[in-house]
PDB file of C-alpha atoms in Angstrom:
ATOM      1  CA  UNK A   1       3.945  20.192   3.790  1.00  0.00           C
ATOM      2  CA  UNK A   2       3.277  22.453   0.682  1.00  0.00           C
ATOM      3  CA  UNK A   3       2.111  20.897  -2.045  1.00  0.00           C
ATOM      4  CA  UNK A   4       3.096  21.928  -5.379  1.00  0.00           C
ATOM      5  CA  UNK A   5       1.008  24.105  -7.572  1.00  0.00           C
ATOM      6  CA  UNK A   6      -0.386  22.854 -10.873  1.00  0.00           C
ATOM      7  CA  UNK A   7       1.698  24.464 -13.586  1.00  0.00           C
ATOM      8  CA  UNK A   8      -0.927  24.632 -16.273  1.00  0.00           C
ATOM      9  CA  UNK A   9      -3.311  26.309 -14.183  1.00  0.00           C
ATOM     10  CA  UNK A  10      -5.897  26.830 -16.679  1.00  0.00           C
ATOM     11  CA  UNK A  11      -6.758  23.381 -16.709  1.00  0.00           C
ATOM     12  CA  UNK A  12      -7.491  23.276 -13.332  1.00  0.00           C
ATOM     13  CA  UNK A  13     -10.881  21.479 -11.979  1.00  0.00           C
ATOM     14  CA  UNK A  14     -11.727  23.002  -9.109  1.00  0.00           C
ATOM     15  CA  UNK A  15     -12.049  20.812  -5.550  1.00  0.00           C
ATOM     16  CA  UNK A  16     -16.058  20.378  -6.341  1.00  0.00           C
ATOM     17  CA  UNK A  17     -15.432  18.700  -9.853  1.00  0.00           C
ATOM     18  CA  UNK A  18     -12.412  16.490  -8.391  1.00  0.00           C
ATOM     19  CA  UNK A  19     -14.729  15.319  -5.674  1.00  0.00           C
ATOM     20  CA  UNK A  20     -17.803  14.723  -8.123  1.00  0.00           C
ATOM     21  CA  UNK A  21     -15.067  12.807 -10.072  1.00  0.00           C
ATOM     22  CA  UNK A  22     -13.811  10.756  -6.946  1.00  0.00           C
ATOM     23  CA  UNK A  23     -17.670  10.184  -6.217  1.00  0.00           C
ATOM     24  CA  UNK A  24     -18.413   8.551  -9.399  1.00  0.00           C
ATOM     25  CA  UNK A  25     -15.659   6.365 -10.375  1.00  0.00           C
ATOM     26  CA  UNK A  26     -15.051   3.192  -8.909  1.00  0.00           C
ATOM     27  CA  UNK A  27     -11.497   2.459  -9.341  1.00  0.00           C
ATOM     28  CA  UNK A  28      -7.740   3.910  -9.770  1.00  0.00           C
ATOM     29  CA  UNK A  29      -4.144   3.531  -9.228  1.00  0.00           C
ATOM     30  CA  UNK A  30      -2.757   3.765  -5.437  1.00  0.00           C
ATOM     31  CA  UNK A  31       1.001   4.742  -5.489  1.00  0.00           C
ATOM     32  CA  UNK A  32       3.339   3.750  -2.441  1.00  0.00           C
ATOM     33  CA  UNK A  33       6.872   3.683  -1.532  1.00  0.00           C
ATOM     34  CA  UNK A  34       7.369   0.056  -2.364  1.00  0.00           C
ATOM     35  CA  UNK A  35      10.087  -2.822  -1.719  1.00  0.00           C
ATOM     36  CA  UNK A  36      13.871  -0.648  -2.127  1.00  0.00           C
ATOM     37  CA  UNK A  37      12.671   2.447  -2.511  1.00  0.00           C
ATOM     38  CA  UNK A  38      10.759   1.506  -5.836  1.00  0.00           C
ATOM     39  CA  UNK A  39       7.752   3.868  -6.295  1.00  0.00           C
ATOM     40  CA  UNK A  40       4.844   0.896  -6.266  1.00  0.00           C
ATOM     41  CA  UNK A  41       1.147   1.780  -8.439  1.00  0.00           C
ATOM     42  CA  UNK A  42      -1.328  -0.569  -7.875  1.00  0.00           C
ATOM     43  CA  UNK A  43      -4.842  -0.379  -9.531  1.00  0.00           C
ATOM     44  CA  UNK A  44      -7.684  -0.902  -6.543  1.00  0.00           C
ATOM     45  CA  UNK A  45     -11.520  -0.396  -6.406  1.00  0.00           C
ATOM     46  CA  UNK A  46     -12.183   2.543  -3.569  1.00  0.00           C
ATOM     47  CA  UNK A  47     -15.065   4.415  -2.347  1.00  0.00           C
ATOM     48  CA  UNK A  48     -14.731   8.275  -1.418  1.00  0.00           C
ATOM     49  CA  UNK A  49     -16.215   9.774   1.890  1.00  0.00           C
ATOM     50  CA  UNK A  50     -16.222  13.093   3.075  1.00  0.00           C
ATOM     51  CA  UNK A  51     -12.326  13.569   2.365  1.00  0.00           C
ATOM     52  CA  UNK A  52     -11.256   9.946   2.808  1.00  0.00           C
ATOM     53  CA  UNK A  53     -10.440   6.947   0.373  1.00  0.00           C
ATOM     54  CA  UNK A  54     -10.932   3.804   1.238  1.00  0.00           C
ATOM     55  CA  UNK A  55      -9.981   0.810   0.154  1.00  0.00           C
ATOM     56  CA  UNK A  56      -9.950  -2.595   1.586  1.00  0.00           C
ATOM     57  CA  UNK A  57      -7.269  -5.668   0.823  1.00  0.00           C
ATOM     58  CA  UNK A  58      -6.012  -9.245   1.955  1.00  0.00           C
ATOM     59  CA  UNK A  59      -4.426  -9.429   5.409  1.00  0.00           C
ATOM     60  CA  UNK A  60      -0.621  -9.210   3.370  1.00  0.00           C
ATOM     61  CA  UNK A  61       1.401  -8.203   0.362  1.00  0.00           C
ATOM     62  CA  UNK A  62       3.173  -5.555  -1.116  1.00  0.00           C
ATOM     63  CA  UNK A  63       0.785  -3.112  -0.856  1.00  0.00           C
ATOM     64  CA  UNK A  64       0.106  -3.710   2.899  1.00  0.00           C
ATOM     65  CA  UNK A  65       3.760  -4.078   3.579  1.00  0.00           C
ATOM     66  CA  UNK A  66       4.626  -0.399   1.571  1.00  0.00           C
ATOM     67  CA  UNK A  67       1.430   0.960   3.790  1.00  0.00           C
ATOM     68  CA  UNK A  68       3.071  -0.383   7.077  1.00  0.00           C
ATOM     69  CA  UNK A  69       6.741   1.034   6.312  1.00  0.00           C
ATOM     70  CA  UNK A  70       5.780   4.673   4.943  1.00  0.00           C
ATOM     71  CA  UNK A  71       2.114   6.747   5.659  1.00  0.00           C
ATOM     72  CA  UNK A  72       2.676   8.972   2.398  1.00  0.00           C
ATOM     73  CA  UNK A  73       0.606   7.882  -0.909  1.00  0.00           C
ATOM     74  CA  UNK A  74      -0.895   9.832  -3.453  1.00  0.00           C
ATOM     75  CA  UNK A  75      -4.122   8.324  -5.277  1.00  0.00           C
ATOM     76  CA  UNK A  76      -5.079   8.701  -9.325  1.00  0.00           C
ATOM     77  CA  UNK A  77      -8.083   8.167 -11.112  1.00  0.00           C
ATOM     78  CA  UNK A  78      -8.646   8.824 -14.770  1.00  0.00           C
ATOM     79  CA  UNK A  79     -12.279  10.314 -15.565  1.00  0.00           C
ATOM     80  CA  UNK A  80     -12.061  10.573 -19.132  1.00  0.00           C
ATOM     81  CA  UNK A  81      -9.681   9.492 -21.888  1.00  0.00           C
ATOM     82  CA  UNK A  82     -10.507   9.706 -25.533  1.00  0.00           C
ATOM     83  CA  UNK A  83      -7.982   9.775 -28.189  1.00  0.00           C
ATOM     84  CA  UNK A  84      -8.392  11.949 -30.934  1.00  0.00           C
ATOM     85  CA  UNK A  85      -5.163  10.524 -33.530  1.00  0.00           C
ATOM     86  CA  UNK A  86      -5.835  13.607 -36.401  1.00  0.00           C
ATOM     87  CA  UNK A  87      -5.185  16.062 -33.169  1.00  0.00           C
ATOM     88  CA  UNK A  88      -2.019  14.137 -31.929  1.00  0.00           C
ATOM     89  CA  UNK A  89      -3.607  14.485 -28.336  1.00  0.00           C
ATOM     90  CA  UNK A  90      -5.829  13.143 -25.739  1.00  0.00           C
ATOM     91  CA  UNK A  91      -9.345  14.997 -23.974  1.00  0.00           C
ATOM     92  CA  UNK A  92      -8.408  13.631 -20.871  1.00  0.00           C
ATOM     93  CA  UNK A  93      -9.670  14.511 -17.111  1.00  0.00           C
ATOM     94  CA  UNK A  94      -8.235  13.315 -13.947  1.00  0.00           C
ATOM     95  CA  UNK A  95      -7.751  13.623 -10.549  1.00  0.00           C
ATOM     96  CA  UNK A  96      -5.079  12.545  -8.531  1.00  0.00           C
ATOM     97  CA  UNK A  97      -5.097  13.010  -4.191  1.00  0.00           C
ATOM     98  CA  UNK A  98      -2.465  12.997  -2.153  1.00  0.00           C
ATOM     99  CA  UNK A  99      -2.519  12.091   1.510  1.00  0.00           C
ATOM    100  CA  UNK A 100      -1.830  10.031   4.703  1.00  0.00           C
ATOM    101  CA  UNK A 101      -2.464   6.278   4.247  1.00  0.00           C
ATOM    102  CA  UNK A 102      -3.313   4.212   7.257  1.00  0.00           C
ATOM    103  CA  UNK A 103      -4.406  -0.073   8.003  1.00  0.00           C
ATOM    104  CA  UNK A 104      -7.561   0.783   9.951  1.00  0.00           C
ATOM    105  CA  UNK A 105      -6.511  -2.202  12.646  1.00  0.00           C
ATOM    106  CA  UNK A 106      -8.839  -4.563  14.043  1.00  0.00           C
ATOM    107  CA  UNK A 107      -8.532  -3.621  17.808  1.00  0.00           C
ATOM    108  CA  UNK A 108     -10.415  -7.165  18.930  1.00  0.00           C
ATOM    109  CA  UNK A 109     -10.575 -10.002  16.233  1.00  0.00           C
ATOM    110  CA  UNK A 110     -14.038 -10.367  16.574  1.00  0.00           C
ATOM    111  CA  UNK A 111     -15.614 -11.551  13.536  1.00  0.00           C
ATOM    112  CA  UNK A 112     -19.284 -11.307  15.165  1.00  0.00           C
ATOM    113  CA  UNK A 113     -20.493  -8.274  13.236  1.00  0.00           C
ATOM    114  CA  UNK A 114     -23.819  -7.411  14.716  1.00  0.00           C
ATOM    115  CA  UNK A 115     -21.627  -7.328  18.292  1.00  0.00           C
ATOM    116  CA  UNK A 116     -18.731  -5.379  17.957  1.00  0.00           C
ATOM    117  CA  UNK A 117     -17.597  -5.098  21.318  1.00  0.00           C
ATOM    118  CA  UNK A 118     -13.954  -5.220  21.391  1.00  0.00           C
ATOM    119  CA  UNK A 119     -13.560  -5.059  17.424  1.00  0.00           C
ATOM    120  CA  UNK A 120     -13.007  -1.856  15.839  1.00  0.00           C
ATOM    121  CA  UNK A 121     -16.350   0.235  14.470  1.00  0.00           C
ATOM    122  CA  UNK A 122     -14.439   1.827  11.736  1.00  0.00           C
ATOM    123  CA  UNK A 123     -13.498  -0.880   9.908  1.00  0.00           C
ATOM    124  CA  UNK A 124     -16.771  -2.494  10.311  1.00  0.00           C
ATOM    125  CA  UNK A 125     -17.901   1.002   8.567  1.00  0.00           C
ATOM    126  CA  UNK A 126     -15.876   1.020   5.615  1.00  0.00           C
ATOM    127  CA  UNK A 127     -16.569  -2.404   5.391  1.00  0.00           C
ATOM    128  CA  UNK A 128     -19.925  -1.714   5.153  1.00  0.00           C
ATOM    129  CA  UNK A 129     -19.186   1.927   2.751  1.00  0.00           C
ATOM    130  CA  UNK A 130     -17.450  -0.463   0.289  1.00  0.00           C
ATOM    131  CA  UNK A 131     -20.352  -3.231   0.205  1.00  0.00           C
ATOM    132  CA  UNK A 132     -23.003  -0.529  -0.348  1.00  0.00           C
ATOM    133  CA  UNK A 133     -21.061   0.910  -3.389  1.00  0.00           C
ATOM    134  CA  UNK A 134     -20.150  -2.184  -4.977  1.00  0.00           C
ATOM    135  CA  UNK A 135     -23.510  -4.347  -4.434  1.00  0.00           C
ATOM    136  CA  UNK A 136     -26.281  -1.468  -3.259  1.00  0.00           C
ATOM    137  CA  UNK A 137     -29.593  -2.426  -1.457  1.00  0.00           C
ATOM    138  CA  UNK A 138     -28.552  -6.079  -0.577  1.00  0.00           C
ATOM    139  CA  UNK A 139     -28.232  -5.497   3.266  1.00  0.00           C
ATOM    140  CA  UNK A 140     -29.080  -9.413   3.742  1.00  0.00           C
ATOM    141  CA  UNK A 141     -26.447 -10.403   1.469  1.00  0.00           C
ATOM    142  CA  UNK A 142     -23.688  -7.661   2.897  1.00  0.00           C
ATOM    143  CA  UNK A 143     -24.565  -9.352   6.707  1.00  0.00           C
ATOM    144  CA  UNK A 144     -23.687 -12.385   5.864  1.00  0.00           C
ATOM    145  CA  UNK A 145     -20.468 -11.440   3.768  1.00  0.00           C
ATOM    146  CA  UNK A 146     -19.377  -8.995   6.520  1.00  0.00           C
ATOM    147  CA  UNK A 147     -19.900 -12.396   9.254  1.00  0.00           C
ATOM    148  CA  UNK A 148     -17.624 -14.914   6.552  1.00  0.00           C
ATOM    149  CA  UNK A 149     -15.034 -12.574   5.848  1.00  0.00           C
ATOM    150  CA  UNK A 150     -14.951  -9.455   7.848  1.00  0.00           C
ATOM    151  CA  UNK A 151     -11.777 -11.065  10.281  1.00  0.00           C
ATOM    152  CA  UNK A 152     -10.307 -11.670   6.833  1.00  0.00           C
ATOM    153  CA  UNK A 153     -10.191  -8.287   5.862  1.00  0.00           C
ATOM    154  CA  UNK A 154      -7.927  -5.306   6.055  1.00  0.00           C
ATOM    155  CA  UNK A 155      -9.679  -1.546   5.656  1.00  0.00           C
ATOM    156  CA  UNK A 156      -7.225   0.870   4.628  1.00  0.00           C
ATOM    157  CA  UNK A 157      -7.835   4.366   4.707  1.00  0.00           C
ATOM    158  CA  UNK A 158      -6.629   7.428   3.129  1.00  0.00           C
ATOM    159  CA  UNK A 159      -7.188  11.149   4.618  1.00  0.00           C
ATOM    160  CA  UNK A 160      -6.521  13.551   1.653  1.00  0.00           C
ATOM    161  CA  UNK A 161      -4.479  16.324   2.381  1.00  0.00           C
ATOM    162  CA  UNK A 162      -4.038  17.772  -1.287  1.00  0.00           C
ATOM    163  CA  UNK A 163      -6.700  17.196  -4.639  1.00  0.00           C
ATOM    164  CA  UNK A 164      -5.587  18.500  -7.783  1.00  0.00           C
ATOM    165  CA  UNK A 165      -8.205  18.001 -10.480  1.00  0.00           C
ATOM    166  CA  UNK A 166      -6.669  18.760 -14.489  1.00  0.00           C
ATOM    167  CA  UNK A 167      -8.646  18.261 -17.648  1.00  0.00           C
ATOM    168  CA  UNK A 168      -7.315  18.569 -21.230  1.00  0.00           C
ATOM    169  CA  UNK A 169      -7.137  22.331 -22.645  1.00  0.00           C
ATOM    170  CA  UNK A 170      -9.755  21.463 -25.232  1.00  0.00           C
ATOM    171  CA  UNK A 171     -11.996  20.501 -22.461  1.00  0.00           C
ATOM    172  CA  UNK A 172     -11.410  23.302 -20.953  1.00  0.00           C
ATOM    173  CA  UNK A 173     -12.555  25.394 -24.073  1.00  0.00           C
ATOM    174  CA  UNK A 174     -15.541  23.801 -24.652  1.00  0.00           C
ATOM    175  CA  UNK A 175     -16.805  24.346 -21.387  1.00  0.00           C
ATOM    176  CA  UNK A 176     -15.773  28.217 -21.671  1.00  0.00           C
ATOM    177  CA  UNK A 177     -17.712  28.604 -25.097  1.00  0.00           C
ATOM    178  CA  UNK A 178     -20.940  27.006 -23.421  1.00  0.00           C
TER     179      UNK A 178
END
């Protein structure tokens, strides 16, 4: 698929500043093709990985459901937004990725973490990607949450096949004068 271009151009970040963005931030909004054809947004903590979101969730719901009947979801996350009311604007920066959106599935059921024969490595790694980001240098702790509630747990991920980074024209200014 072609993805469309950005019409303001200008105001283009370019693919290192969207990642750097996507690196730092630790939350945005996932859309899906929800119940009836309704576009569903739903605001979830992430971690990004060489060209992959990913998120984790409970076992069911809408979101898992809208995952399960269509692959296609595009992913947002505001960097910056500060009003400025006497300039009847916003300095804003964003990213949003768009991208193939998967369950990771858990191939055996095992919940015994430090033998994963029969389970499924990858989700035991995002499992892990996501502890480290949220609650860093607590390897003890992480264990023992991965053992209680890794059977629990769905990993999701999301291959990005299209970033498109955009930052307010004054932001864009500023950075030209410097």
């Amino acid at each position: 698929m072609e993805f469309r271009a950005m019409r303001r151009h200008r105001q283009q970040l370019s693919d290192e500043e969207s990642i750097a963005i996507l690196k730092k931030a630790t939350s945005g909004t996932l859309a899906l093709l929800g119940d009836g054809g309704y576009p569903y947004a739903v605001p979830i903590s992430y971690v990004y990985d060489d060209g992959k979101l990913y998120f984790h969730s409970a076992m069911s719901g809408h979101k898992v459901d809208a995952i399960r009947s269509c692959d296609k979801a595009s992913f947002c996350v505001i960097d910056q937004d500060c009003v400025r009311p006497a300039e009847y604007t916003t300095y804003f920066r964003s990213v949003i990725a768009f991208g193939r959106i998967r369950i990771v599935e858990d191939e055996g059921g095992t919940s015994d973490v430090d033998n994963i024969v029969g389970g499924n490595p990858e989700k035991l790694a995002i499992a892990r990607i996501l502890g480290n980001r949220y609650n860093p240098n607590q390897e003890e702790a992480l264990q023992k949450e991965l053992e209680h509630g890794l059977a629990r747990m769905l990993a999701i991920r999301l291959d990005i096949e299209h970033l498109t980074g955009k930052e307010a024209i004054e932001l864009t200014r500023q950075r030209a004068e410097k």
